[in-house]
Amino acid sequence: MTYDIMLVRVQPGLTLQKTLDRLNAGFDPDADLPLLRLTDAQRDEWDRILGRVSRDIGSVESKEYLHSLTLETVGPPGRVQLDYCGDTAHIEVAYRHSGPAALEVTELAYRIAHIVEDESGLTGHDFEVGQPTRTGDPVKAAVRLSGVSDWAQHHLS
């Protein structure tokens, strides 16, 4: 279980929600995921994202899988994972951070979201707390992350 932030390329003339509705309408949970087939422009976006995250944030590990390109932060304040698929991306943070550590890791996740938005034109939204990543408050995200992490530690451990 992870705290997730979604990024999507909003289709011309549509809102973020309408774009997501169209993407979800064609989703078949029983089908195999489509193989990653990036355009040259999307591959260039990924290279810019990877370079900028490495330069602005620090060391990352990057891998290419059949269905996505992935980067993970290395070191403090904790692991943040970005999966990029061209027209969509998502950021995951494990529910194990609470208190000040939750704020540090959500600030990091939001910084990565801003880089993805800048370099790709994708629009980020944190549905966990109902706010866009561009203008949203990482403190609000940290409160949610911390609360769920604390609940999980007390009830699932």
JSON list of C-alpha atoms in Angstrom, two decimals:
[
{"chain": "A", "resi": 1, "resn": "MET", "atom": "CA", "xyz": [0.00, 0.00, 0.00]},
{"chain": "A", "resi": 2, "resn": "THR", "atom": "CA", "xyz": [1.43, 3.35, -1.05]},
{"chain": "A", "resi": 3, "resn": "TYR", "atom": "CA", "xyz": [0.62, 7.04, -1.03]},
{"chain": "A", "resi": 4, "resn": "ASP", "atom": "CA", "xyz": [0.12, 7.84, -4.72]},
{"chain": "A", "resi": 5, "resn": "ILE", "atom": "CA", "xyz": [0.31, 10.98, -6.82]},
{"chain": "A", "resi": 6, "resn": "MET", "atom": "CA", "xyz": [-1.00, 10.77, -10.40]},
{"chain": "A", "resi": 7, "resn": "LEU", "atom": "CA", "xyz": [0.30, 12.72, -13.38]},
{"chain": "A", "resi": 8, "resn": "VAL", "atom": "CA", "xyz": [-1.47, 12.70, -16.73]},
{"chain": "A", "resi": 9, "resn": "ARG", "atom": "CA", "xyz": [-1.27, 14.42, -20.09]},
{"chain": "A", "resi": 10, "resn": "VAL", "atom": "CA", "xyz": [-4.58, 16.27, -20.19]},
{"chain": "A", "resi": 11, "resn": "GLN", "atom": "CA", "xyz": [-6.20, 15.86, -23.60]},
{"chain": "A", "resi": 12, "resn": "PRO", "atom": "CA", "xyz": [-6.93, 19.08, -25.53]},
{"chain": "A", "resi": 13, "resn": "GLY", "atom": "CA", "xyz": [-10.31, 20.53, -24.68]},
{"chain": "A", "resi": 14, "resn": "LEU", "atom": "CA", "xyz": [-10.78, 18.27, -21.65]},
{"chain": "A", "resi": 15, "resn": "THR", "atom": "CA", "xyz": [-10.33, 18.72, -17.92]},
{"chain": "A", "resi": 16, "resn": "LEU", "atom": "CA", "xyz": [-8.08, 16.50, -15.87]},
{"chain": "A", "resi": 17, "resn": "GLN", "atom": "CA", "xyz": [-11.11, 14.55, -14.62]},
{"chain": "A", "resi": 18, "resn": "LYS", "atom": "CA", "xyz": [-12.55, 14.06, -18.12]},
{"chain": "A", "resi": 19, "resn": "THR", "atom": "CA", "xyz": [-9.15, 12.87, -19.35]},
{"chain": "A", "resi": 20, "resn": "LEU", "atom": "CA", "xyz": [-8.96, 10.38, -16.48]},
{"chain": "A", "resi": 21, "resn": "ASP", "atom": "CA", "xyz": [-12.53, 9.24, -17.16]},
{"chain": "A", "resi": 22, "resn": "ARG", "atom": "CA", "xyz": [-11.58, 8.47, -20.78]},
{"chain": "A", "resi": 23, "resn": "LEU", "atom": "CA", "xyz": [-8.44, 6.61, -19.72]},
{"chain": "A", "resi": 24, "resn": "ASN", "atom": "CA", "xyz": [-10.36, 4.62, -17.13]},
{"chain": "A", "resi": 25, "resn": "ALA", "atom": "CA", "xyz": [-13.21, 3.79, -19.51]},
{"chain": "A", "resi": 26, "resn": "GLY", "atom": "CA", "xyz": [-10.85, 1.68, -21.59]},
{"chain": "A", "resi": 27, "resn": "PHE", "atom": "CA", "xyz": [-9.15, 0.00, -18.64]},
{"chain": "A", "resi": 28, "resn": "ASP", "atom": "CA", "xyz": [-9.54, -3.75, -18.35]},
{"chain": "A", "resi": 29, "resn": "PRO", "atom": "CA", "xyz": [-8.18, -5.06, -15.02]},
{"chain": "A", "resi": 30, "resn": "ASP", "atom": "CA", "xyz": [-7.91, -8.57, -16.48]},
{"chain": "A", "resi": 31, "resn": "ALA", "atom": "CA", "xyz": [-5.89, -7.55, -19.55]},
{"chain": "A", "resi": 32, "resn": "ASP", "atom": "CA", "xyz": [-2.11, -7.52, -19.68]},
{"chain": "A", "resi": 33, "resn": "LEU", "atom": "CA", "xyz": [-0.56, -4.10, -19.37]},
{"chain": "A", "resi": 34, "resn": "PRO", "atom": "CA", "xyz": [0.46, -2.65, -22.74]},
{"chain": "A", "resi": 35, "resn": "LEU", "atom": "CA", "xyz": [4.15, -2.71, -23.58]},
{"chain": "A", "resi": 36, "resn": "LEU", "atom": "CA", "xyz": [5.94, 0.62, -23.24]},
{"chain": "A", "resi": 37, "resn": "ARG", "atom": "CA", "xyz": [6.15, 2.29, -26.63]},
{"chain": "A", "resi": 38, "resn": "LEU", "atom": "CA", "xyz": [7.44, 5.81, -26.13]},
{"chain": "A", "resi": 39, "resn": "THR", "atom": "CA", "xyz": [7.66, 8.36, -28.89]},
{"chain": "A", "resi": 40, "resn": "ASP", "atom": "CA", "xyz": [10.97, 10.14, -29.41]},
{"chain": "A", "resi": 41, "resn": "ALA", "atom": "CA", "xyz": [9.47, 13.20, -27.69]},
{"chain": "A", "resi": 42, "resn": "GLN", "atom": "CA", "xyz": [8.41, 11.12, -24.67]},
{"chain": "A", "resi": 43, "resn": "ARG", "atom": "CA", "xyz": [11.87, 9.51, -24.48]},
{"chain": "A", "resi": 44, "resn": "ASP", "atom": "CA", "xyz": [13.37, 13.02, -24.52]},
{"chain": "A", "resi": 45, "resn": "GLU", "atom": "CA", "xyz": [11.00, 14.05, -21.72]},
{"chain": "A", "resi": 46, "resn": "TRP", "atom": "CA", "xyz": [12.16, 11.09, -19.63]},
{"chain": "A", "resi": 47, "resn": "ASP", "atom": "CA", "xyz": [15.81, 11.96, -20.22]},
{"chain": "A", "resi": 48, "resn": "ARG", "atom": "CA", "xyz": [15.15, 15.54, -19.06]},
{"chain": "A", "resi": 49, "resn": "ILE", "atom": "CA", "xyz": [13.18, 14.34, -16.02]},
{"chain": "A", "resi": 50, "resn": "LEU", "atom": "CA", "xyz": [15.90, 11.87, -15.03]},
{"chain": "A", "resi": 51, "resn": "GLY", "atom": "CA", "xyz": [18.67, 14.41, -15.53]},
{"chain": "A", "resi": 52, "resn": "ARG", "atom": "CA", "xyz": [16.92, 17.15, -13.61]},
{"chain": "A", "resi": 53, "resn": "VAL", "atom": "CA", "xyz": [15.86, 14.94, -10.68]},
{"chain": "A", "resi": 54, "resn": "SER", "atom": "CA", "xyz": [19.45, 13.69, -10.42]},
{"chain": "A", "resi": 55, "resn": "ARG", "atom": "CA", "xyz": [20.84, 17.23, -10.57]},
{"chain": "A", "resi": 56, "resn": "ASP", "atom": "CA", "xyz": [18.27, 19.00, -8.35]},
{"chain": "A", "resi": 57, "resn": "ILE", "atom": "CA", "xyz": [17.47, 16.29, -5.81]},
{"chain": "A", "resi": 58, "resn": "GLY", "atom": "CA", "xyz": [20.34, 13.83, -5.76]},
{"chain": "A", "resi": 59, "resn": "SER", "atom": "CA", "xyz": [21.19, 10.25, -6.52]},
{"chain": "A", "resi": 60, "resn": "VAL", "atom": "CA", "xyz": [18.54, 8.09, -8.13]},
{"chain": "A", "resi": 61, "resn": "GLU", "atom": "CA", "xyz": [18.38, 4.57, -9.45]},
{"chain": "A", "resi": 62, "resn": "SER", "atom": "CA", "xyz": [16.70, 4.19, -12.81]},
{"chain": "A", "resi": 63, "resn": "LYS", "atom": "CA", "xyz": [15.43, 1.11, -14.64]},
{"chain": "A", "resi": 64, "resn": "GLU", "atom": "CA", "xyz": [13.48, 0.38, -17.77]},
{"chain": "A", "resi": 65, "resn": "TYR", "atom": "CA", "xyz": [10.76, -2.23, -17.54]},
{"chain": "A", "resi": 66, "resn": "LEU", "atom": "CA", "xyz": [8.40, -3.66, -20.15]},
{"chain": "A", "resi": 67, "resn": "HIS", "atom": "CA", "xyz": [5.62, -1.28, -19.09]},
{"chain": "A", "resi": 68, "resn": "SER", "atom": "CA", "xyz": [7.33, 1.82, -17.66]},
{"chain": "A", "resi": 69, "resn": "LEU", "atom": "CA", "xyz": [10.49, 3.72, -16.94]},
{"chain": "A", "resi": 70, "resn": "THR", "atom": "CA", "xyz": [11.20, 3.99, -13.22]},
{"chain": "A", "resi": 71, "resn": "LEU", "atom": "CA", "xyz": [13.37, 6.06, -10.95]},
{"chain": "A", "resi": 72, "resn": "GLU", "atom": "CA", "xyz": [13.78, 5.79, -7.20]},
{"chain": "A", "resi": 73, "resn": "THR", "atom": "CA", "xyz": [15.44, 8.27, -4.92]},
{"chain": "A", "resi": 74, "resn": "VAL", "atom": "CA", "xyz": [18.42, 6.98, -2.99]},
{"chain": "A", "resi": 75, "resn": "GLY", "atom": "CA", "xyz": [19.04, 7.99, 0.60]},
{"chain": "A", "resi": 76, "resn": "PRO", "atom": "CA", "xyz": [17.29, 10.33, 2.99]},
{"chain": "A", "resi": 77, "resn": "PRO", "atom": "CA", "xyz": [14.55, 11.21, 3.56]},
{"chain": "A", "resi": 78, "resn": "GLY", "atom": "CA", "xyz": [13.26, 7.94, 2.12]},
{"chain": "A", "resi": 79, "resn": "ARG", "atom": "CA", "xyz": [12.42, 6.17, -1.10]},
{"chain": "A", "resi": 80, "resn": "VAL", "atom": "CA", "xyz": [10.17, 7.95, -3.57]},
{"chain": "A", "resi": 81, "resn": "GLN", "atom": "CA", "xyz": [9.41, 6.06, -6.78]},
{"chain": "A", "resi": 82, "resn": "LEU", "atom": "CA", "xyz": [8.37, 7.61, -10.10]},
{"chain": "A", "resi": 83, "resn": "ASP", "atom": "CA", "xyz": [6.94, 5.42, -12.87]},
{"chain": "A", "resi": 84, "resn": "TYR", "atom": "CA", "xyz": [6.71, 7.11, -16.28]},
{"chain": "A", "resi": 85, "resn": "CYS", "atom": "CA", "xyz": [4.65, 5.70, -19.15]},
{"chain": "A", "resi": 86, "resn": "GLY", "atom": "CA", "xyz": [4.66, 8.62, -21.61]},
{"chain": "A", "resi": 87, "resn": "ASP", "atom": "CA", "xyz": [1.18, 10.08, -21.25]},
{"chain": "A", "resi": 88, "resn": "THR", "atom": "CA", "xyz": [0.86, 9.12, -17.59]},
{"chain": "A", "resi": 89, "resn": "ALA", "atom": "CA", "xyz": [3.13, 8.83, -14.59]},
{"chain": "A", "resi": 90, "resn": "HIS", "atom": "CA", "xyz": [2.71, 8.20, -10.91]},
{"chain": "A", "resi": 91, "resn": "ILE", "atom": "CA", "xyz": [4.69, 8.76, -7.76]},
{"chain": "A", "resi": 92, "resn": "GLU", "atom": "CA", "xyz": [4.62, 6.31, -4.86]},
{"chain": "A", "resi": 93, "resn": "VAL", "atom": "CA", "xyz": [5.65, 6.76, -1.24]},
{"chain": "A", "resi": 94, "resn": "ALA", "atom": "CA", "xyz": [5.44, 3.88, 1.23]},
{"chain": "A", "resi": 95, "resn": "TYR", "atom": "CA", "xyz": [3.17, 4.35, 4.25]},
{"chain": "A", "resi": 96, "resn": "ARG", "atom": "CA", "xyz": [5.97, 4.16, 6.80]},
{"chain": "A", "resi": 97, "resn": "HIS", "atom": "CA", "xyz": [6.73, 7.82, 7.39]},
{"chain": "A", "resi": 98, "resn": "SER", "atom": "CA", "xyz": [5.16, 9.82, 10.19]},
{"chain": "A", "resi": 99, "resn": "GLY", "atom": "CA", "xyz": [5.67, 13.16, 11.87]},
{"chain": "A", "resi": 100, "resn": "PRO", "atom": "CA", "xyz": [8.54, 15.29, 10.51]},
{"chain": "A", "resi": 101, "resn": "ALA", "atom": "CA", "xyz": [9.73, 12.39, 8.32]},
{"chain": "A", "resi": 102, "resn": "ALA", "atom": "CA", "xyz": [6.37, 12.42, 6.52]},
{"chain": "A", "resi": 103, "resn": "LEU", "atom": "CA", "xyz": [6.81, 16.11, 5.69]},
{"chain": "A", "resi": 104, "resn": "GLU", "atom": "CA", "xyz": [10.32, 15.56, 4.36]},
{"chain": "A", "resi": 105, "resn": "VAL", "atom": "CA", "xyz": [9.26, 12.74, 2.05]},
{"chain": "A", "resi": 106, "resn": "THR", "atom": "CA", "xyz": [6.08, 14.46, 0.80]},
{"chain": "A", "resi": 107, "resn": "GLU", "atom": "CA", "xyz": [8.07, 17.62, 0.04]},
{"chain": "A", "resi": 108, "resn": "LEU", "atom": "CA", "xyz": [10.42, 15.40, -1.97]},
{"chain": "A", "resi": 109, "resn": "ALA", "atom": "CA", "xyz": [7.51, 13.75, -3.81]},
{"chain": "A", "resi": 110, "resn": "TYR", "atom": "CA", "xyz": [6.03, 17.15, -4.67]},
{"chain": "A", "resi": 111, "resn": "ARG", "atom": "CA", "xyz": [9.43, 18.41, -5.90]},
{"chain": "A", "resi": 112, "resn": "ILE", "atom": "CA", "xyz": [9.62, 15.41, -8.22]},
{"chain": "A", "resi": 113, "resn": "ALA", "atom": "CA", "xyz": [6.05, 16.04, -9.39]},
{"chain": "A", "resi": 114, "resn": "HIS", "atom": "CA", "xyz": [6.96, 19.66, -10.22]},
{"chain": "A", "resi": 115, "resn": "ILE", "atom": "CA", "xyz": [9.95, 18.49, -12.25]},
{"chain": "A", "resi": 116, "resn": "VAL", "atom": "CA", "xyz": [7.78, 16.01, -14.17]},
{"chain": "A", "resi": 117, "resn": "GLU", "atom": "CA", "xyz": [5.21, 18.75, -14.85]},
{"chain": "A", "resi": 118, "resn": "ASP", "atom": "CA", "xyz": [7.90, 21.19, -16.01]},
{"chain": "A", "resi": 119, "resn": "GLU", "atom": "CA", "xyz": [9.72, 18.74, -18.26]},
{"chain": "A", "resi": 120, "resn": "SER", "atom": "CA", "xyz": [6.79, 16.80, -19.72]},
{"chain": "A", "resi": 121, "resn": "GLY", "atom": "CA", "xyz": [3.67, 18.94, -19.61]},
{"chain": "A", "resi": 122, "resn": "LEU", "atom": "CA", "xyz": [1.87, 16.28, -17.54]},
{"chain": "A", "resi": 123, "resn": "THR", "atom": "CA", "xyz": [-0.55, 17.58, -14.91]},
{"chain": "A", "resi": 124, "resn": "GLY", "atom": "CA", "xyz": [-0.12, 16.26, -11.38]},
{"chain": "A", "resi": 125, "resn": "HIS", "atom": "CA", "xyz": [-2.88, 15.67, -8.87]},
{"chain": "A", "resi": 126, "resn": "ASP", "atom": "CA", "xyz": [-2.73, 14.27, -5.36]},
{"chain": "A", "resi": 127, "resn": "PHE", "atom": "CA", "xyz": [-6.06, 12.47, -5.04]},
{"chain": "A", "resi": 128, "resn": "GLU", "atom": "CA", "xyz": [-5.18, 11.38, -1.49]},
{"chain": "A", "resi": 129, "resn": "VAL", "atom": "CA", "xyz": [-5.87, 14.95, -0.33]},
{"chain": "A", "resi": 130, "resn": "GLY", "atom": "CA", "xyz": [-7.67, 16.36, -3.38]},
{"chain": "A", "resi": 131, "resn": "GLN", "atom": "CA", "xyz": [-5.17, 18.95, -4.55]},
{"chain": "A", "resi": 132, "resn": "PRO", "atom": "CA", "xyz": [-3.08, 19.68, -7.63]},
{"chain": "A", "resi": 133, "resn": "THR", "atom": "CA", "xyz": [0.62, 19.12, -7.09]},
{"chain": "A", "resi": 134, "resn": "ARG", "atom": "CA", "xyz": [1.50, 22.40, -8.81]},
{"chain": "A", "resi": 135, "resn": "THR", "atom": "CA", "xyz": [-0.23, 24.55, -6.19]},
{"chain": "A", "resi": 136, "resn": "GLY", "atom": "CA", "xyz": [-0.97, 22.04, -3.44]},
{"chain": "A", "resi": 137, "resn": "ASP", "atom": "CA", "xyz": [0.43, 22.06, 0.06]},
{"chain": "A", "resi": 138, "resn": "PRO", "atom": "CA", "xyz": [2.88, 19.25, 0.90]},
{"chain": "A", "resi": 139, "resn": "VAL", "atom": "CA", "xyz": [2.01, 19.78, 4.58]},
{"chain": "A", "resi": 140, "resn": "LYS", "atom": "CA", "xyz": [-1.55, 18.61, 3.90]},
{"chain": "A", "resi": 141, "resn": "ALA", "atom": "CA", "xyz": [-0.12, 15.55, 2.13]},
{"chain": "A", "resi": 142, "resn": "ALA", "atom": "CA", "xyz": [2.26, 14.90, 5.03]},
{"chain": "A", "resi": 143, "resn": "VAL", "atom": "CA", "xyz": [-0.61, 14.94, 7.54]},
{"chain": "A", "resi": 144, "resn": "ARG", "atom": "CA", "xyz": [-2.44, 12.30, 5.49]},
{"chain": "A", "resi": 145, "resn": "LEU", "atom": "CA", "xyz": [0.70, 10.18, 4.99]},
{"chain": "A", "resi": 146, "resn": "SER", "atom": "CA", "xyz": [1.55, 10.39, 8.68]},
{"chain": "A", "resi": 147, "resn": "GLY", "atom": "CA", "xyz": [-1.98, 9.53, 9.79]},
{"chain": "A", "resi": 148, "resn": "VAL", "atom": "CA", "xyz": [-2.25, 6.45, 7.58]},
{"chain": "A", "resi": 149, "resn": "SER", "atom": "CA", "xyz": [1.28, 5.36, 8.52]},
{"chain": "A", "resi": 150, "resn": "ASP", "atom": "CA", "xyz": [0.49, 5.63, 12.23]},
{"chain": "A", "resi": 151, "resn": "TRP", "atom": "CA", "xyz": [-2.79, 3.74, 11.77]},
{"chain": "A", "resi": 152, "resn": "ALA", "atom": "CA", "xyz": [-1.05, 0.97, 9.80]},
{"chain": "A", "resi": 153, "resn": "GLN", "atom": "CA", "xyz": [1.68, 0.60, 12.42]},
{"chain": "A", "resi": 154, "resn": "HIS", "atom": "CA", "xyz": [-0.88, 0.26, 15.21]},
{"chain": "A", "resi": 155, "resn": "HIS", "atom": "CA", "xyz": [-3.36, -1.99, 13.40]},
{"chain": "A", "resi": 156, "resn": "LEU", "atom": "CA", "xyz": [-1.33, -4.03, 10.93]},
{"chain": "A", "resi": 157, "resn": "SER", "atom": "CA", "xyz": [1.88, -4.70, 12.82]}
]
